[in-house]
XYZ file of C-alpha atoms in Angstrom:
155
model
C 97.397 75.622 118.714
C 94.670 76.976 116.542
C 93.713 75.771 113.429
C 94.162 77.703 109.926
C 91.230 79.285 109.003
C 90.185 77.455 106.183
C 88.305 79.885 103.494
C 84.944 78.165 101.736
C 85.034 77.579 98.073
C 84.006 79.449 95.444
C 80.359 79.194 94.192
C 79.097 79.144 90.377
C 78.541 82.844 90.926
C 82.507 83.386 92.034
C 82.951 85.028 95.506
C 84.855 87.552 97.001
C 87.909 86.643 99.613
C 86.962 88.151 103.285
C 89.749 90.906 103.341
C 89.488 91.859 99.531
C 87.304 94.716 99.767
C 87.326 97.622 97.494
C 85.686 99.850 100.815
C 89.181 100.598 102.515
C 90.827 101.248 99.151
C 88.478 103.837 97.746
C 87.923 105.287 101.419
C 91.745 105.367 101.938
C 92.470 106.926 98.864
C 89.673 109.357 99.160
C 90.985 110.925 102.660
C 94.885 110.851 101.706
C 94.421 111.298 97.836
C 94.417 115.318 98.039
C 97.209 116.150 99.820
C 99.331 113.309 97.643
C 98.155 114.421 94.655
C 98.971 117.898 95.709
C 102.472 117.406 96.925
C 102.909 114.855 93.536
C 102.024 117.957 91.275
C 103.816 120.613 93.209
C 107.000 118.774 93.381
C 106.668 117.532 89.686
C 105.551 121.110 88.250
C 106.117 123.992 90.220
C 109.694 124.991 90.078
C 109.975 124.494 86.264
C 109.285 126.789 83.119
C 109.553 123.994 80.458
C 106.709 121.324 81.024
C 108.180 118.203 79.355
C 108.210 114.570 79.439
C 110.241 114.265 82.434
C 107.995 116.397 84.705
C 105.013 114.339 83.550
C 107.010 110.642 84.421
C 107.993 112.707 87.987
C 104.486 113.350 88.439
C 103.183 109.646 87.360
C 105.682 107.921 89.542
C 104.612 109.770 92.704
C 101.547 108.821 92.271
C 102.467 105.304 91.331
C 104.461 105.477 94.655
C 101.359 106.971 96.562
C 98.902 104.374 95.139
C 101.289 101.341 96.347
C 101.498 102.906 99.807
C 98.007 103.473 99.412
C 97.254 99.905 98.808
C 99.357 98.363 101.304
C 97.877 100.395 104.212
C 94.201 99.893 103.542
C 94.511 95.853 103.451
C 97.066 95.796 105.821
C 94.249 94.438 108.424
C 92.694 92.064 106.538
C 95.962 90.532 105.668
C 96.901 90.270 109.283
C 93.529 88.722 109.701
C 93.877 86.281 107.300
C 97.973 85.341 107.324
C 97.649 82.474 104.992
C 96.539 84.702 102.424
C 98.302 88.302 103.023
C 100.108 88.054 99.942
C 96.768 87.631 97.832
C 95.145 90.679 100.092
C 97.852 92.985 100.115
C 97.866 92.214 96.713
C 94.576 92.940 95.471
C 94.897 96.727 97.611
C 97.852 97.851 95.374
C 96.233 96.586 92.261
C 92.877 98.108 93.096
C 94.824 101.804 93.878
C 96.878 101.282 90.863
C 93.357 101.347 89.095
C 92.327 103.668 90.631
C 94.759 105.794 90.412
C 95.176 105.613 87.091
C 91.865 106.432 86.225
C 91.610 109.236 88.407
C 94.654 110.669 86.527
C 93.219 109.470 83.212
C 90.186 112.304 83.905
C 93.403 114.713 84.867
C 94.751 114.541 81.674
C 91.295 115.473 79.894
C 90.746 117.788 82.015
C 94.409 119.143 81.570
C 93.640 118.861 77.747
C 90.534 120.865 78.103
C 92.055 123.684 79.949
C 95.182 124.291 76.907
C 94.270 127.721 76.773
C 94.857 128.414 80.505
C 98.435 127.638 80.235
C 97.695 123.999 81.706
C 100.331 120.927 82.089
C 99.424 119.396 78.940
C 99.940 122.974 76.772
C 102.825 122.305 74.701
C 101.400 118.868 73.631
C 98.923 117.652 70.386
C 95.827 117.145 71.295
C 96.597 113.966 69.680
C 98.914 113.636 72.172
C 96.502 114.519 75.236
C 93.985 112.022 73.862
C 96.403 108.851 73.318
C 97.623 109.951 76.737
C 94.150 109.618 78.261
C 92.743 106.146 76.349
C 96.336 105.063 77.590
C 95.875 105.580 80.822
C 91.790 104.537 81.324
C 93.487 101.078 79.144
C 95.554 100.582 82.056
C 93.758 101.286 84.831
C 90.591 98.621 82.778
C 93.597 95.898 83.093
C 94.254 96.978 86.709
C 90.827 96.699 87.383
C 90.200 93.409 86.125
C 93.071 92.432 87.663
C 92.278 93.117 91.180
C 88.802 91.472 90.201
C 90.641 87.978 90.004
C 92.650 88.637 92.718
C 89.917 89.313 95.193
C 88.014 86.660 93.716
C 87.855 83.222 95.803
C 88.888 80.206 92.607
């Protein structure tokens, strides 16, 4: 039998696990993101008149779906590679497209904000609104981040 692979410490500078790489994530997401994003805002806003709350959870939820798929598929190599520590890889994919993810939907919402007068998503709401929306979401995709910044990290 073969033995475990055993992993080499961290160094005073902090290192990065072998399978947690933010490459697949980003490239993953890149290639599948339109389409998803797409299908998450046709299915969440097309066949309505009233743009309210619930449409916007619909749509956030897809792509909180999408970005856990996401993240699963792009380390699901490296955490075959590396068995003792799929857990830790597959986790660090999700949390990376979670950040991602959120950011990228953090820009949607100024952009939706910035486009009121074109009858966009965000229309009915305060600016307020649009802006608390928007800090909200870059706020969690920062934690996200820093999150999948531990997890990748060798300690």
């Amino acid at each position: 039998m073969t033995p475990p692979l055993v992993l080499p410490r961290a160094t005073a500078g902090g290192s990065r696990h072998p399978g947690c790489s933010y490459l697949p994530v980003l490239g993953l997401n890149a290639i599948l993101g339109i389409p998803a994003y797409l299908f998450s805002f046709l299915f969440a806003y097309a066949f309505v008149d009233v743009i309210g709350w619930t449409q916007h959870l619909t749509f956030l939820g897809l792509i909180a779906v999408y970005a856990f798929v996401v993240g699963s598929l792009a380390t699901s190599v490296p955490a075959w590679r590396y068995p003792e520590s799929s857990f830790r890889i597959l986790n660090f994919g999700v949390v990376a497209s979670l950040a991602l993810n959120t950011a990228a939907v953090g820009i949607g919402s100024i952009a939706s904000a910035a486009n009121k007068d074109q009858q966009s998503v965000s229309a009915a709401f305060s600016t307020t609104t649009d802006v608390l929306v928007a800090m909200s979401l870059f706020g969690v995709a920062a934690i996200c981040a820093f999150a999948a910044s531990r997890i990748g990290s060798i300690a």
